[in-house]
Amino acid sequence: MSWLDFTDEDAIYSIMRKLKTNNDWLELMKAYGKRKYYDPTSATYVFGKDINLLTALQLELDTTEKNKVNAILKSNGVKY
């Protein structure tokens, strides 16, 4: 994690460890809903865009972090 990285990967991993079923994943997605995301690399940064949890994870996590999330979900039997 760099000093410009404000994503708390450990919190993400902790939440993912609590998911035990595919329904848990769907409920988490539903609870997250759509949230405003401001991408500083985008020309539309000022306006932001509404994204869901899956898109947020894709944008915020690097490949190693995504692989860790996938491994956690797989070990819990979650197939999303």
PDB file of N, CA and C in Angstrom:
ATOM      1  N   MET A   1       0.843  -1.166   0.000  1.00  0.00           N
ATOM      2  CA  MET A   1       0.000   0.000   0.000  1.00  0.00           C
ATOM      3  C   MET A   1       0.893   1.235   0.000  1.00  0.00           C
ATOM      4  N   SER A   2       0.670   2.118  -0.952  1.00  0.00           N
ATOM      5  CA  SER A   2       1.440   3.349  -1.020  1.00  0.00           C
ATOM      6  C   SER A   2       0.755   4.429  -0.193  1.00  0.00           C
ATOM      7  N   TRP A   3       1.428   5.526  -0.001  1.00  0.00           N
ATOM      8  CA  TRP A   3       0.861   6.606   0.809  1.00  0.00           C
ATOM      9  C   TRP A   3      -0.326   7.274   0.126  1.00  0.00           C
ATOM     10  N   LEU A   4      -0.483   7.064  -1.194  1.00  0.00           N
ATOM     11  CA  LEU A   4      -1.633   7.607  -1.906  1.00  0.00           C
ATOM     12  C   LEU A   4      -2.785   6.620  -2.004  1.00  0.00           C
ATOM     13  N   ASP A   5      -2.583   5.428  -1.510  1.00  0.00           N
ATOM     14  CA  ASP A   5      -3.593   4.377  -1.582  1.00  0.00           C
ATOM     15  C   ASP A   5      -4.456   4.425  -0.327  1.00  0.00           C
ATOM     16  N   PHE A   6      -5.713   4.818  -0.501  1.00  0.00           N
ATOM     17  CA  PHE A   6      -6.605   4.951   0.643  1.00  0.00           C
ATOM     18  C   PHE A   6      -7.517   3.748   0.829  1.00  0.00           C
ATOM     19  N   THR A   7      -7.337   2.714   0.025  1.00  0.00           N
ATOM     20  CA  THR A   7      -8.144   1.506   0.137  1.00  0.00           C
ATOM     21  C   THR A   7      -7.604   0.644   1.271  1.00  0.00           C
ATOM     22  N   ASP A   8      -8.487   0.226   2.158  1.00  0.00           N
ATOM     23  CA  ASP A   8      -8.098  -0.622   3.286  1.00  0.00           C
ATOM     24  C   ASP A   8      -8.298  -2.082   2.874  1.00  0.00           C
ATOM     25  N   GLU A   9      -7.260  -2.639   2.274  1.00  0.00           N
ATOM     26  CA  GLU A   9      -7.350  -4.011   1.782  1.00  0.00           C
ATOM     27  C   GLU A   9      -7.616  -5.002   2.906  1.00  0.00           C
ATOM     28  N   ASP A  10      -7.030  -4.778   4.078  1.00  0.00           N
ATOM     29  CA  ASP A  10      -7.250  -5.698   5.196  1.00  0.00           C
ATOM     30  C   ASP A  10      -8.716  -5.734   5.603  1.00  0.00           C
ATOM     31  N   ALA A  11      -9.390  -4.601   5.545  1.00  0.00           N
ATOM     32  CA  ALA A  11     -10.826  -4.564   5.854  1.00  0.00           C
ATOM     33  C   ALA A  11     -11.615  -5.351   4.807  1.00  0.00           C
ATOM     34  N   ILE A  12     -11.219  -5.219   3.554  1.00  0.00           N
ATOM     35  CA  ILE A  12     -11.878  -5.972   2.477  1.00  0.00           C
ATOM     36  C   ILE A  12     -11.701  -7.467   2.711  1.00  0.00           C
ATOM     37  N   TYR A  13     -10.481  -7.895   3.003  1.00  0.00           N
ATOM     38  CA  TYR A  13     -10.222  -9.322   3.244  1.00  0.00           C
ATOM     39  C   TYR A  13     -11.041  -9.819   4.430  1.00  0.00           C
ATOM     40  N   SER A  14     -11.125  -9.016   5.484  1.00  0.00           N
ATOM     41  CA  SER A  14     -11.879  -9.403   6.673  1.00  0.00           C
ATOM     42  C   SER A  14     -13.355  -9.614   6.346  1.00  0.00           C
ATOM     43  N   ILE A  15     -13.915  -8.708   5.570  1.00  0.00           N
ATOM     44  CA  ILE A  15     -15.324  -8.841   5.177  1.00  0.00           C
ATOM     45  C   ILE A  15     -15.513 -10.069   4.305  1.00  0.00           C
ATOM     46  N   MET A  16     -14.621 -10.284   3.362  1.00  0.00           N
ATOM     47  CA  MET A  16     -14.747 -11.432   2.456  1.00  0.00           C
ATOM     48  C   MET A  16     -14.666 -12.751   3.226  1.00  0.00           C
ATOM     49  N   ARG A  17     -13.878 -12.784   4.298  1.00  0.00           N
ATOM     50  CA  ARG A  17     -13.766 -14.007   5.109  1.00  0.00           C
ATOM     51  C   ARG A  17     -15.086 -14.347   5.807  1.00  0.00           C
ATOM     52  N   LYS A  18     -15.934 -13.346   6.004  1.00  0.00           N
ATOM     53  CA  LYS A  18     -17.214 -13.564   6.680  1.00  0.00           C
ATOM     54  C   LYS A  18     -18.283 -14.126   5.744  1.00  0.00           C
ATOM     55  N   LEU A  19     -18.052 -14.057   4.449  1.00  0.00           N
ATOM     56  CA  LEU A  19     -19.027 -14.570   3.484  1.00  0.00           C
ATOM     57  C   LEU A  19     -18.898 -16.083   3.403  1.00  0.00           C
ATOM     58  N   LYS A  20     -19.988 -16.764   3.630  1.00  0.00           N
ATOM     59  CA  LYS A  20     -19.951 -18.235   3.651  1.00  0.00           C
ATOM     60  C   LYS A  20     -20.784 -18.864   2.542  1.00  0.00           C
ATOM     61  N   THR A  21     -21.657 -18.089   1.910  1.00  0.00           N
ATOM     62  CA  THR A  21     -22.513 -18.632   0.849  1.00  0.00           C
ATOM     63  C   THR A  21     -22.604 -17.623  -0.298  1.00  0.00           C
ATOM     64  N   ASN A  22     -23.074 -18.095  -1.448  1.00  0.00           N
ATOM     65  CA  ASN A  22     -23.301 -17.195  -2.586  1.00  0.00           C
ATOM     66  C   ASN A  22     -24.332 -16.130  -2.216  1.00  0.00           C
ATOM     67  N   ASN A  23     -25.317 -16.519  -1.396  1.00  0.00           N
ATOM     68  CA  ASN A  23     -26.327 -15.560  -0.962  1.00  0.00           C
ATOM     69  C   ASN A  23     -25.706 -14.444  -0.113  1.00  0.00           C
ATOM     70  N   ASP A  24     -24.696 -14.775   0.692  1.00  0.00           N
ATOM     71  CA  ASP A  24     -23.994 -13.751   1.468  1.00  0.00           C
ATOM     72  C   ASP A  24     -23.379 -12.706   0.526  1.00  0.00           C
ATOM     73  N   TRP A  25     -22.778 -13.183  -0.569  1.00  0.00           N
ATOM     74  CA  TRP A  25     -22.177 -12.276  -1.558  1.00  0.00           C
ATOM     75  C   TRP A  25     -23.257 -11.375  -2.172  1.00  0.00           C
ATOM     76  N   LEU A  26     -24.382 -11.973  -2.547  1.00  0.00           N
ATOM     77  CA  LEU A  26     -25.464 -11.191  -3.148  1.00  0.00           C
ATOM     78  C   LEU A  26     -26.009 -10.149  -2.167  1.00  0.00           C
ATOM     79  N   GLU A  27     -26.121 -10.513  -0.906  1.00  0.00           N
ATOM     80  CA  GLU A  27     -26.592  -9.572   0.111  1.00  0.00           C
ATOM     81  C   GLU A  27     -25.596  -8.429   0.309  1.00  0.00           C
ATOM     82  N   LEU A  28     -24.315  -8.740   0.262  1.00  0.00           N
ATOM     83  CA  LEU A  28     -23.293  -7.700   0.372  1.00  0.00           C
ATOM     84  C   LEU A  28     -23.380  -6.741  -0.814  1.00  0.00           C
ATOM     85  N   MET A  29     -23.534  -7.308  -2.017  1.00  0.00           N
ATOM     86  CA  MET A  29     -23.675  -6.474  -3.220  1.00  0.00           C
ATOM     87  C   MET A  29     -24.905  -5.567  -3.094  1.00  0.00           C
ATOM     88  N   LYS A  30     -25.997  -6.138  -2.604  1.00  0.00           N
ATOM     89  CA  LYS A  30     -27.237  -5.372  -2.438  1.00  0.00           C
ATOM     90  C   LYS A  30     -27.051  -4.257  -1.402  1.00  0.00           C
ATOM     91  N   ALA A  31     -26.418  -4.583  -0.294  1.00  0.00           N
ATOM     92  CA  ALA A  31     -26.194  -3.592   0.757  1.00  0.00           C
ATOM     93  C   ALA A  31     -25.284  -2.458   0.281  1.00  0.00           C
ATOM     94  N   TYR A  32     -24.298  -2.792  -0.525  1.00  0.00           N
ATOM     95  CA  TYR A  32     -23.382  -1.773  -1.061  1.00  0.00           C
ATOM     96  C   TYR A  32     -24.117  -0.862  -2.037  1.00  0.00           C
ATOM     97  N   GLY A  33     -24.967  -1.461  -2.847  1.00  0.00           N
ATOM     98  CA  GLY A  33     -25.737  -0.683  -3.818  1.00  0.00           C
ATOM     99  C   GLY A  33     -24.841  -0.034  -4.853  1.00  0.00           C
ATOM    100  N   LYS A  34     -25.182   1.190  -5.218  1.00  0.00           N
ATOM    101  CA  LYS A  34     -24.358   1.985  -6.126  1.00  0.00           C
ATOM    102  C   LYS A  34     -23.872   3.197  -5.361  1.00  0.00           C
ATOM    103  N   ARG A  35     -22.598   3.469  -5.513  1.00  0.00           N
ATOM    104  CA  ARG A  35     -21.996   4.600  -4.818  1.00  0.00           C
ATOM    105  C   ARG A  35     -21.209   5.459  -5.805  1.00  0.00           C
ATOM    106  N   LYS A  36     -21.088   6.708  -5.467  1.00  0.00           N
ATOM    107  CA  LYS A  36     -20.357   7.647  -6.306  1.00  0.00           C
ATOM    108  C   LYS A  36     -18.863   7.343  -6.212  1.00  0.00           C
ATOM    109  N   TYR A  37     -18.222   7.220  -7.358  1.00  0.00           N
ATOM    110  CA  TYR A  37     -16.789   6.932  -7.430  1.00  0.00           C
ATOM    111  C   TYR A  37     -16.115   8.034  -8.226  1.00  0.00           C
ATOM    112  N   TYR A  38     -15.072   8.586  -7.664  1.00  0.00           N
ATOM    113  CA  TYR A  38     -14.328   9.658  -8.324  1.00  0.00           C
ATOM    114  C   TYR A  38     -12.955   9.130  -8.714  1.00  0.00           C
ATOM    115  N   ASP A  39     -12.767   8.926 -10.001  1.00  0.00           N
ATOM    116  CA  ASP A  39     -11.510   8.396 -10.532  1.00  0.00           C
ATOM    117  C   ASP A  39     -10.628   9.558 -10.972  1.00  0.00           C
ATOM    118  N   PRO A  40      -9.539   9.809 -10.239  1.00  0.00           N
ATOM    119  CA  PRO A  40      -8.691  10.954 -10.578  1.00  0.00           C
ATOM    120  C   PRO A  40      -8.004  10.836 -11.937  1.00  0.00           C
ATOM    121  N   THR A  41      -8.011   9.655 -12.524  1.00  0.00           N
ATOM    122  CA  THR A  41      -7.390   9.484 -13.844  1.00  0.00           C
ATOM    123  C   THR A  41      -8.386   9.698 -14.975  1.00  0.00           C
ATOM    124  N   SER A  42      -9.634   9.970 -14.626  1.00  0.00           N
ATOM    125  CA  SER A  42     -10.690  10.133 -15.622  1.00  0.00           C
ATOM    126  C   SER A  42     -10.985  11.609 -15.875  1.00  0.00           C
ATOM    127  N   ALA A  43     -11.342  11.909 -17.113  1.00  0.00           N
ATOM    128  CA  ALA A  43     -11.721  13.280 -17.467  1.00  0.00           C
ATOM    129  C   ALA A  43     -13.015  13.697 -16.764  1.00  0.00           C
ATOM    130  N   THR A  44     -13.801  12.729 -16.332  1.00  0.00           N
ATOM    131  CA  THR A  44     -15.075  13.022 -15.654  1.00  0.00           C
ATOM    132  C   THR A  44     -14.925  12.985 -14.133  1.00  0.00           C
ATOM    133  N   TYR A  45     -13.706  13.140 -13.645  1.00  0.00           N
ATOM    134  CA  TYR A  45     -13.417  13.048 -12.210  1.00  0.00           C
ATOM    135  C   TYR A  45     -14.331  13.943 -11.380  1.00  0.00           C
ATOM    136  N   VAL A  46     -14.555  15.153 -11.829  1.00  0.00           N
ATOM    137  CA  VAL A  46     -15.333  16.128 -11.068  1.00  0.00           C
ATOM    138  C   VAL A  46     -16.754  15.635 -10.812  1.00  0.00           C
ATOM    139  N   PHE A  47     -17.320  14.940 -11.775  1.00  0.00           N
ATOM    140  CA  PHE A  47     -18.708  14.484 -11.663  1.00  0.00           C
ATOM    141  C   PHE A  47     -18.837  13.123 -10.995  1.00  0.00           C
ATOM    142  N   GLY A  48     -17.825  12.312 -11.110  1.00  0.00           N
ATOM    143  CA  GLY A  48     -17.880  10.963 -10.579  1.00  0.00           C
ATOM    144  C   GLY A  48     -18.851  10.101 -11.354  1.00  0.00           C
ATOM    145  N   LYS A  49     -18.931   8.846 -10.964  1.00  0.00           N
ATOM    146  CA  LYS A  49     -19.885   7.933 -11.594  1.00  0.00           C
ATOM    147  C   LYS A  49     -20.369   6.947 -10.551  1.00  0.00           C
ATOM    148  N   ASP A  50     -21.578   6.439 -10.740  1.00  0.00           N
ATOM    149  CA  ASP A  50     -22.155   5.459  -9.825  1.00  0.00           C
ATOM    150  C   ASP A  50     -21.669   4.067 -10.192  1.00  0.00           C
ATOM    151  N   ILE A  51     -21.105   3.369  -9.223  1.00  0.00           N
ATOM    152  CA  ILE A  51     -20.602   2.018  -9.471  1.00  0.00           C
ATOM    153  C   ILE A  51     -21.067   1.083  -8.362  1.00  0.00           C
ATOM    154  N   ASN A  52     -21.074  -0.216  -8.666  1.00  0.00           N
ATOM    155  CA  ASN A  52     -21.430  -1.222  -7.667  1.00  0.00           C
ATOM    156  C   ASN A  52     -20.164  -1.764  -6.998  1.00  0.00           C
ATOM    157  N   LEU A  53     -20.333  -2.663  -6.067  1.00  0.00           N
ATOM    158  CA  LEU A  53     -19.214  -3.204  -5.298  1.00  0.00           C
ATOM    159  C   LEU A  53     -18.199  -3.920  -6.185  1.00  0.00           C
ATOM    160  N   LEU A  54     -18.678  -4.737  -7.099  1.00  0.00           N
ATOM    161  CA  LEU A  54     -17.761  -5.485  -7.955  1.00  0.00           C
ATOM    162  C   LEU A  54     -16.869  -4.540  -8.758  1.00  0.00           C
ATOM    163  N   THR A  55     -17.454  -3.503  -9.327  1.00  0.00           N
ATOM    164  CA  THR A  55     -16.672  -2.531 -10.091  1.00  0.00           C
ATOM    165  C   THR A  55     -15.696  -1.799  -9.184  1.00  0.00           C
ATOM    166  N   ALA A  56     -16.135  -1.455  -7.977  1.00  0.00           N
ATOM    167  CA  ALA A  56     -15.246  -0.778  -7.026  1.00  0.00           C
ATOM    168  C   ALA A  56     -14.037  -1.647  -6.703  1.00  0.00           C
ATOM    169  N   LEU A  57     -14.267  -2.937  -6.471  1.00  0.00           N
ATOM    170  CA  LEU A  57     -13.155  -3.840  -6.179  1.00  0.00           C
ATOM    171  C   LEU A  57     -12.218  -3.956  -7.377  1.00  0.00           C
ATOM    172  N   GLN A  58     -12.780  -4.020  -8.567  1.00  0.00           N
ATOM    173  CA  GLN A  58     -11.955  -4.109  -9.770  1.00  0.00           C
ATOM    174  C   GLN A  58     -11.089  -2.868  -9.949  1.00  0.00           C
ATOM    175  N   LEU A  59     -11.634  -1.712  -9.618  1.00  0.00           N
ATOM    176  CA  LEU A  59     -10.896  -0.460  -9.782  1.00  0.00           C
ATOM    177  C   LEU A  59      -9.861  -0.235  -8.683  1.00  0.00           C
ATOM    178  N   GLU A  60     -10.165  -0.683  -7.480  1.00  0.00           N
ATOM    179  CA  GLU A  60      -9.321  -0.370  -6.335  1.00  0.00           C
ATOM    180  C   GLU A  60      -8.240  -1.404  -6.023  1.00  0.00           C
ATOM    181  N   LEU A  61      -8.446  -2.645  -6.429  1.00  0.00           N
ATOM    182  CA  LEU A  61      -7.488  -3.694  -6.086  1.00  0.00           C
ATOM    183  C   LEU A  61      -6.576  -4.018  -7.263  1.00  0.00           C
ATOM    184  N   ASP A  62      -5.310  -4.285  -6.957  1.00  0.00           N
ATOM    185  CA  ASP A  62      -4.404  -4.734  -8.012  1.00  0.00           C
ATOM    186  C   ASP A  62      -4.568  -6.245  -8.182  1.00  0.00           C
ATOM    187  N   THR A  63      -3.856  -6.815  -9.125  1.00  0.00           N
ATOM    188  CA  THR A  63      -4.024  -8.234  -9.451  1.00  0.00           C
ATOM    189  C   THR A  63      -3.763  -9.141  -8.250  1.00  0.00           C
ATOM    190  N   THR A  64      -2.715  -8.871  -7.492  1.00  0.00           N
ATOM    191  CA  THR A  64      -2.393  -9.685  -6.321  1.00  0.00           C
ATOM    192  C   THR A  64      -3.514  -9.620  -5.291  1.00  0.00           C
ATOM    193  N   GLU A  65      -4.047  -8.429  -5.068  1.00  0.00           N
ATOM    194  CA  GLU A  65      -5.124  -8.256  -4.091  1.00  0.00           C
ATOM    195  C   GLU A  65      -6.411  -8.939  -4.564  1.00  0.00           C
ATOM    196  N   LYS A  66      -6.709  -8.840  -5.861  1.00  0.00           N
ATOM    197  CA  LYS A  66      -7.885  -9.534  -6.411  1.00  0.00           C
ATOM    198  C   LYS A  66      -7.738 -11.036  -6.251  1.00  0.00           C
ATOM    199  N   ASN A  67      -6.543 -11.536  -6.501  1.00  0.00           N
ATOM    200  CA  ASN A  67      -6.300 -12.975  -6.343  1.00  0.00           C
ATOM    201  C   ASN A  67      -6.507 -13.416  -4.902  1.00  0.00           C
ATOM    202  N   LYS A  68      -6.106 -12.576  -3.950  1.00  0.00           N
ATOM    203  CA  LYS A  68      -6.299 -12.911  -2.538  1.00  0.00           C
ATOM    204  C   LYS A  68      -7.786 -12.953  -2.201  1.00  0.00           C
ATOM    205  N   VAL A  69      -8.548 -11.970  -2.686  1.00  0.00           N
ATOM    206  CA  VAL A  69     -10.003 -11.956  -2.461  1.00  0.00           C
ATOM    207  C   VAL A  69     -10.627 -13.213  -3.061  1.00  0.00           C
ATOM    208  N   ASN A  70     -10.245 -13.537  -4.297  1.00  0.00           N
ATOM    209  CA  ASN A  70     -10.790 -14.732  -4.948  1.00  0.00           C
ATOM    210  C   ASN A  70     -10.447 -16.000  -4.174  1.00  0.00           C
ATOM    211  N   ALA A  71      -9.230 -16.078  -3.647  1.00  0.00           N
ATOM    212  CA  ALA A  71      -8.824 -17.252  -2.865  1.00  0.00           C
ATOM    213  C   ALA A  71      -9.645 -17.363  -1.587  1.00  0.00           C
ATOM    214  N   ILE A  72      -9.893 -16.247  -0.931  1.00  0.00           N
ATOM    215  CA  ILE A  72     -10.706 -16.237   0.294  1.00  0.00           C
ATOM    216  C   ILE A  72     -12.114 -16.731  -0.021  1.00  0.00           C
ATOM    217  N   LEU A  73     -12.717 -16.164  -1.069  1.00  0.00           N
ATOM    218  CA  LEU A  73     -14.079 -16.567  -1.433  1.00  0.00           C
ATOM    219  C   LEU A  73     -14.126 -18.047  -1.817  1.00  0.00           C
ATOM    220  N   LYS A  74     -13.153 -18.483  -2.591  1.00  0.00           N
ATOM    221  CA  LYS A  74     -13.118 -19.895  -3.015  1.00  0.00           C
ATOM    222  C   LYS A  74     -12.994 -20.822  -1.809  1.00  0.00           C
ATOM    223  N   SER A  75     -12.148 -20.446  -0.855  1.00  0.00           N
ATOM    224  CA  SER A  75     -11.964 -21.309   0.324  1.00  0.00           C
ATOM    225  C   SER A  75     -13.242 -21.391   1.165  1.00  0.00           C
ATOM    226  N   ASN A  76     -14.106 -20.381   1.035  1.00  0.00           N
ATOM    227  CA  ASN A  76     -15.390 -20.385   1.756  1.00  0.00           C
ATOM    228  C   ASN A  76     -16.520 -20.982   0.925  1.00  0.00           C
ATOM    229  N   GLY A  77     -16.219 -21.403  -0.302  1.00  0.00           N
ATOM    230  CA  GLY A  77     -17.233 -22.007  -1.141  1.00  0.00           C
ATOM    231  C   GLY A  77     -18.110 -21.009  -1.858  1.00  0.00           C
ATOM    232  N   VAL A  78     -17.697 -19.739  -1.869  1.00  0.00           N
ATOM    233  CA  VAL A  78     -18.448 -18.701  -2.566  1.00  0.00           C
ATOM    234  C   VAL A  78     -17.954 -18.662  -4.004  1.00  0.00           C
ATOM    235  N   LYS A  79     -18.883 -18.733  -4.965  1.00  0.00           N
ATOM    236  CA  LYS A  79     -18.495 -18.877  -6.359  1.00  0.00           C
ATOM    237  C   LYS A  79     -18.652 -17.605  -7.186  1.00  0.00           C
ATOM    238  N   TYR A  80     -18.773 -16.452  -6.559  1.00  0.00           N
ATOM    239  CA  TYR A  80     -18.888 -15.216  -7.295  1.00  0.00           C
ATOM    240  C   TYR A  80     -17.556 -14.522  -7.412  1.00  0.00           C
TER     241      TYR A  80
END
